[in-house]
């Protein structure tokens, strides 16, 4: 009886090993892991953001009142703002306290684009702010803040 039990265990172990059960036999550990995208330098990110604001101004800004007409400009300002946040997060020289106001302005911009479209200019008696104020107003304030707080 002892021989039959030992033989059954050996057979079970052999079948399990051959079928790939009970281990990492099926896992492919030779694939490299995806690397996180490196943050841009602070100088490059500041320059890209300021260039985007300048381009927005030189193109005439957002003068249309209808909803949806300024969505491309909002997205065009958001990309360098996000890159600036990545660079600020990686900035060990100045640290998060230095960047706190910039973070708050970028967060307000994010809140504006989170709506998913351009809400246009308020109409009628309602003079409530729209997401244009969040995006364009905060981008303008961030541009001024960057001028007043040089990073290098």
PDB file of C-alpha atoms in Angstrom:
ATOM      1  CA  UNK A   1       0.000   0.000   0.000  1.00  0.00           C
ATOM      2  CA  UNK A   2       2.798   2.388   0.846  1.00  0.00           C
ATOM      3  CA  UNK A   3       4.297   1.912  -2.618  1.00  0.00           C
ATOM      4  CA  UNK A   4       1.021   2.649  -4.393  1.00  0.00           C
ATOM      5  CA  UNK A   5       0.553   5.909  -2.423  1.00  0.00           C
ATOM      6  CA  UNK A   6       4.081   7.083  -3.164  1.00  0.00           C
ATOM      7  CA  UNK A   7       3.651   6.194  -6.832  1.00  0.00           C
ATOM      8  CA  UNK A   8       0.390   8.141  -6.989  1.00  0.00           C
ATOM      9  CA  UNK A   9       2.076  11.203  -5.477  1.00  0.00           C
ATOM     10  CA  UNK A  10       4.934  11.050  -7.967  1.00  0.00           C
ATOM     11  CA  UNK A  11       2.465  10.670 -10.828  1.00  0.00           C
ATOM     12  CA  UNK A  12       0.392  13.640  -9.588  1.00  0.00           C
ATOM     13  CA  UNK A  13       3.493  15.819  -9.246  1.00  0.00           C
ATOM     14  CA  UNK A  14       4.648  14.874 -12.732  1.00  0.00           C
ATOM     15  CA  UNK A  15       1.254  15.642 -14.287  1.00  0.00           C
ATOM     16  CA  UNK A  16       1.031  18.960 -12.417  1.00  0.00           C
ATOM     17  CA  UNK A  17       4.500  20.012 -13.543  1.00  0.00           C
ATOM     18  CA  UNK A  18       3.848  19.003 -17.143  1.00  0.00           C
ATOM     19  CA  UNK A  19       0.556  20.903 -17.294  1.00  0.00           C
ATOM     20  CA  UNK A  20       2.022  24.047 -15.752  1.00  0.00           C
ATOM     21  CA  UNK A  21      -0.041  23.907 -12.583  1.00  0.00           C
ATOM     22  CA  UNK A  22       1.256  25.037  -9.253  1.00  0.00           C
ATOM     23  CA  UNK A  23       3.887  27.545 -10.156  1.00  0.00           C
ATOM     24  CA  UNK A  24       5.018  30.294 -12.373  1.00  0.00           C
ATOM     25  CA  UNK A  25       5.647  28.055 -15.356  1.00  0.00           C
ATOM     26  CA  UNK A  26       3.200  29.992 -17.563  1.00  0.00           C
ATOM     27  CA  UNK A  27       4.354  33.438 -16.520  1.00  0.00           C
ATOM     28  CA  UNK A  28       6.717  35.188 -18.893  1.00  0.00           C
ATOM     29  CA  UNK A  29       9.197  36.972 -16.692  1.00  0.00           C
ATOM     30  CA  UNK A  30      11.460  37.887 -19.593  1.00  0.00           C
ATOM     31  CA  UNK A  31       9.286  40.841 -20.681  1.00  0.00           C
ATOM     32  CA  UNK A  32      10.588  44.179 -19.488  1.00  0.00           C
ATOM     33  CA  UNK A  33       8.275  46.178 -17.309  1.00  0.00           C
ATOM     34  CA  UNK A  34       6.906  49.421 -18.686  1.00  0.00           C
ATOM     35  CA  UNK A  35       8.904  52.398 -17.526  1.00  0.00           C
ATOM     36  CA  UNK A  36       7.143  55.466 -16.219  1.00  0.00           C
ATOM     37  CA  UNK A  37       7.461  58.417 -18.549  1.00  0.00           C
ATOM     38  CA  UNK A  38      10.166  60.729 -17.254  1.00  0.00           C
ATOM     39  CA  UNK A  39       8.954  64.144 -16.153  1.00  0.00           C
ATOM     40  CA  UNK A  40      10.163  67.075 -18.236  1.00  0.00           C
ATOM     41  CA  UNK A  41      12.628  69.448 -16.662  1.00  0.00           C
ATOM     42  CA  UNK A  42      11.120  72.371 -14.782  1.00  0.00           C
ATOM     43  CA  UNK A  43      12.726  74.801 -17.227  1.00  0.00           C
ATOM     44  CA  UNK A  44      11.306  72.986 -20.250  1.00  0.00           C
ATOM     45  CA  UNK A  45       7.860  72.673 -18.668  1.00  0.00           C
ATOM     46  CA  UNK A  46       7.729  76.348 -17.671  1.00  0.00           C
ATOM     47  CA  UNK A  47       8.836  77.386 -21.160  1.00  0.00           C
ATOM     48  CA  UNK A  48       6.246  75.123 -22.830  1.00  0.00           C
ATOM     49  CA  UNK A  49       3.455  76.439 -20.626  1.00  0.00           C
ATOM     50  CA  UNK A  50       4.425  80.084 -21.143  1.00  0.00           C
ATOM     51  CA  UNK A  51       4.693  79.456 -24.894  1.00  0.00           C
ATOM     52  CA  UNK A  52       1.172  77.970 -24.896  1.00  0.00           C
ATOM     53  CA  UNK A  53      -0.208  81.028 -23.084  1.00  0.00           C
ATOM     54  CA  UNK A  54       1.610  83.346 -25.500  1.00  0.00           C
ATOM     55  CA  UNK A  55       0.271  81.405 -28.485  1.00  0.00           C
ATOM     56  CA  UNK A  56      -3.259  81.569 -27.044  1.00  0.00           C
ATOM     57  CA  UNK A  57      -2.919  85.351 -26.709  1.00  0.00           C
ATOM     58  CA  UNK A  58      -1.373  85.819 -30.154  1.00  0.00           C
ATOM     59  CA  UNK A  59      -4.142  83.756 -31.748  1.00  0.00           C
ATOM     60  CA  UNK A  60      -6.683  86.137 -30.271  1.00  0.00           C
ATOM     61  CA  UNK A  61      -7.658  84.155 -27.190  1.00  0.00           C
ATOM     62  CA  UNK A  62     -11.235  83.021 -26.889  1.00  0.00           C
ATOM     63  CA  UNK A  63     -13.626  85.649 -28.224  1.00  0.00           C
ATOM     64  CA  UNK A  64     -16.559  83.486 -29.305  1.00  0.00           C
ATOM     65  CA  UNK A  65     -19.449  83.425 -26.846  1.00  0.00           C
ATOM     66  CA  UNK A  66     -21.104  80.169 -27.927  1.00  0.00           C
ATOM     67  CA  UNK A  67     -20.454  76.966 -25.985  1.00  0.00           C
ATOM     68  CA  UNK A  68     -17.975  74.577 -27.555  1.00  0.00           C
ATOM     69  CA  UNK A  69     -16.111  77.168 -29.580  1.00  0.00           C
ATOM     70  CA  UNK A  70     -13.061  77.368 -27.322  1.00  0.00           C
ATOM     71  CA  UNK A  71     -12.637  73.711 -26.332  1.00  0.00           C
ATOM     72  CA  UNK A  72      -9.517  73.222 -28.509  1.00  0.00           C
ATOM     73  CA  UNK A  73      -7.806  76.182 -26.808  1.00  0.00           C
ATOM     74  CA  UNK A  74      -8.699  74.806 -23.382  1.00  0.00           C
ATOM     75  CA  UNK A  75      -7.122  71.452 -24.217  1.00  0.00           C
ATOM     76  CA  UNK A  76      -4.084  73.171 -25.747  1.00  0.00           C
ATOM     77  CA  UNK A  77      -3.409  74.976 -22.452  1.00  0.00           C
ATOM     78  CA  UNK A  78      -4.120  71.915 -20.336  1.00  0.00           C
ATOM     79  CA  UNK A  79      -1.418  69.685 -21.798  1.00  0.00           C
ATOM     80  CA  UNK A  80       1.540  71.916 -20.862  1.00  0.00           C
ATOM     81  CA  UNK A  81      -0.091  72.625 -17.485  1.00  0.00           C
ATOM     82  CA  UNK A  82      -0.154  68.886 -16.772  1.00  0.00           C
ATOM     83  CA  UNK A  83       3.461  68.570 -17.886  1.00  0.00           C
ATOM     84  CA  UNK A  84       4.331  71.448 -15.575  1.00  0.00           C
ATOM     85  CA  UNK A  85       2.696  69.614 -12.668  1.00  0.00           C
ATOM     86  CA  UNK A  86       4.783  66.505 -13.467  1.00  0.00           C
ATOM     87  CA  UNK A  87       7.936  68.596 -13.539  1.00  0.00           C
ATOM     88  CA  UNK A  88       6.993  70.321 -10.272  1.00  0.00           C
ATOM     89  CA  UNK A  89       6.346  66.936  -8.651  1.00  0.00           C
ATOM     90  CA  UNK A  90       9.855  65.853  -9.628  1.00  0.00           C
ATOM     91  CA  UNK A  91      11.452  69.151  -8.554  1.00  0.00           C
ATOM     92  CA  UNK A  92      13.524  68.345  -5.481  1.00  0.00           C
ATOM     93  CA  UNK A  93      15.258  71.730  -5.526  1.00  0.00           C
ATOM     94  CA  UNK A  94      12.156  73.826  -4.765  1.00  0.00           C
ATOM     95  CA  UNK A  95       9.791  71.259  -3.281  1.00  0.00           C
ATOM     96  CA  UNK A  96       5.998  71.055  -2.950  1.00  0.00           C
ATOM     97  CA  UNK A  97       5.621  74.066  -0.659  1.00  0.00           C
ATOM     98  CA  UNK A  98       7.121  76.319  -3.330  1.00  0.00           C
ATOM     99  CA  UNK A  99       4.752  74.887  -5.950  1.00  0.00           C
ATOM    100  CA  UNK A 100       1.585  74.930  -3.820  1.00  0.00           C
ATOM    101  CA  UNK A 101      -0.010  77.957  -5.519  1.00  0.00           C
ATOM    102  CA  UNK A 102       0.864  76.607  -8.962  1.00  0.00           C
ATOM    103  CA  UNK A 103      -0.690  73.255  -8.026  1.00  0.00           C
ATOM    104  CA  UNK A 104      -3.881  75.015  -6.920  1.00  0.00           C
ATOM    105  CA  UNK A 105      -4.133  76.894 -10.227  1.00  0.00           C
ATOM    106  CA  UNK A 106      -3.518  73.733 -12.272  1.00  0.00           C
ATOM    107  CA  UNK A 107      -6.160  71.934 -10.183  1.00  0.00           C
ATOM    108  CA  UNK A 108      -8.642  74.704 -10.996  1.00  0.00           C
ATOM    109  CA  UNK A 109      -7.812  74.294 -14.679  1.00  0.00           C
ATOM    110  CA  UNK A 110      -8.405  70.543 -14.316  1.00  0.00           C
ATOM    111  CA  UNK A 111     -11.775  71.255 -12.716  1.00  0.00           C
ATOM    112  CA  UNK A 112     -12.666  73.370 -15.748  1.00  0.00           C
ATOM    113  CA  UNK A 113     -11.781  70.741 -18.338  1.00  0.00           C
ATOM    114  CA  UNK A 114     -13.349  67.947 -16.297  1.00  0.00           C
ATOM    115  CA  UNK A 115     -16.712  69.323 -17.485  1.00  0.00           C
ATOM    116  CA  UNK A 116     -15.803  67.813 -20.852  1.00  0.00           C
ATOM    117  CA  UNK A 117     -16.607  70.772 -23.073  1.00  0.00           C
ATOM    118  CA  UNK A 118     -16.549  74.539 -23.311  1.00  0.00           C
ATOM    119  CA  UNK A 119     -19.587  75.976 -21.533  1.00  0.00           C
ATOM    120  CA  UNK A 120     -19.378  79.308 -23.317  1.00  0.00           C
ATOM    121  CA  UNK A 121     -20.129  82.723 -21.869  1.00  0.00           C
ATOM    122  CA  UNK A 122     -22.932  83.118 -19.311  1.00  0.00           C
ATOM    123  CA  UNK A 123     -26.121  84.459 -20.875  1.00  0.00           C
ATOM    124  CA  UNK A 124     -29.145  86.272 -19.581  1.00  0.00           C
ATOM    125  CA  UNK A 125     -29.273  87.513 -16.022  1.00  0.00           C
ATOM    126  CA  UNK A 126     -26.979  84.768 -14.760  1.00  0.00           C
ATOM    127  CA  UNK A 127     -23.456  86.035 -14.485  1.00  0.00           C
ATOM    128  CA  UNK A 128     -22.205  82.780 -12.980  1.00  0.00           C
ATOM    129  CA  UNK A 129     -18.700  81.800 -13.888  1.00  0.00           C
ATOM    130  CA  UNK A 130     -18.184  79.124 -16.505  1.00  0.00           C
ATOM    131  CA  UNK A 131     -15.377  76.691 -17.008  1.00  0.00           C
ATOM    132  CA  UNK A 132     -13.692  79.254 -19.255  1.00  0.00           C
ATOM    133  CA  UNK A 133     -12.894  81.246 -16.136  1.00  0.00           C
ATOM    134  CA  UNK A 134     -11.432  78.146 -14.489  1.00  0.00           C
ATOM    135  CA  UNK A 135      -9.232  77.273 -17.451  1.00  0.00           C
ATOM    136  CA  UNK A 136      -8.301  80.574 -19.068  1.00  0.00           C
ATOM    137  CA  UNK A 137      -8.330  82.672 -15.905  1.00  0.00           C
ATOM    138  CA  UNK A 138      -6.214  80.180 -13.984  1.00  0.00           C
ATOM    139  CA  UNK A 139      -3.817  79.789 -16.919  1.00  0.00           C
ATOM    140  CA  UNK A 140      -3.324  83.559 -16.935  1.00  0.00           C
ATOM    141  CA  UNK A 141      -2.747  83.613 -13.145  1.00  0.00           C
ATOM    142  CA  UNK A 142      -0.320  80.684 -13.412  1.00  0.00           C
ATOM    143  CA  UNK A 143       1.618  82.479 -16.132  1.00  0.00           C
ATOM    144  CA  UNK A 144       1.961  85.546 -13.895  1.00  0.00           C
ATOM    145  CA  UNK A 145       2.911  83.352 -10.921  1.00  0.00           C
ATOM    146  CA  UNK A 146       5.639  81.676 -12.968  1.00  0.00           C
ATOM    147  CA  UNK A 147       7.013  85.086 -13.956  1.00  0.00           C
ATOM    148  CA  UNK A 148       7.069  86.146 -10.310  1.00  0.00           C
ATOM    149  CA  UNK A 149       8.591  82.878  -9.027  1.00  0.00           C
ATOM    150  CA  UNK A 150      11.589  81.978 -11.151  1.00  0.00           C
ATOM    151  CA  UNK A 151      12.696  78.392 -10.714  1.00  0.00           C
ATOM    152  CA  UNK A 152      16.329  78.608 -11.750  1.00  0.00           C
TER     153      UNK A 152
END
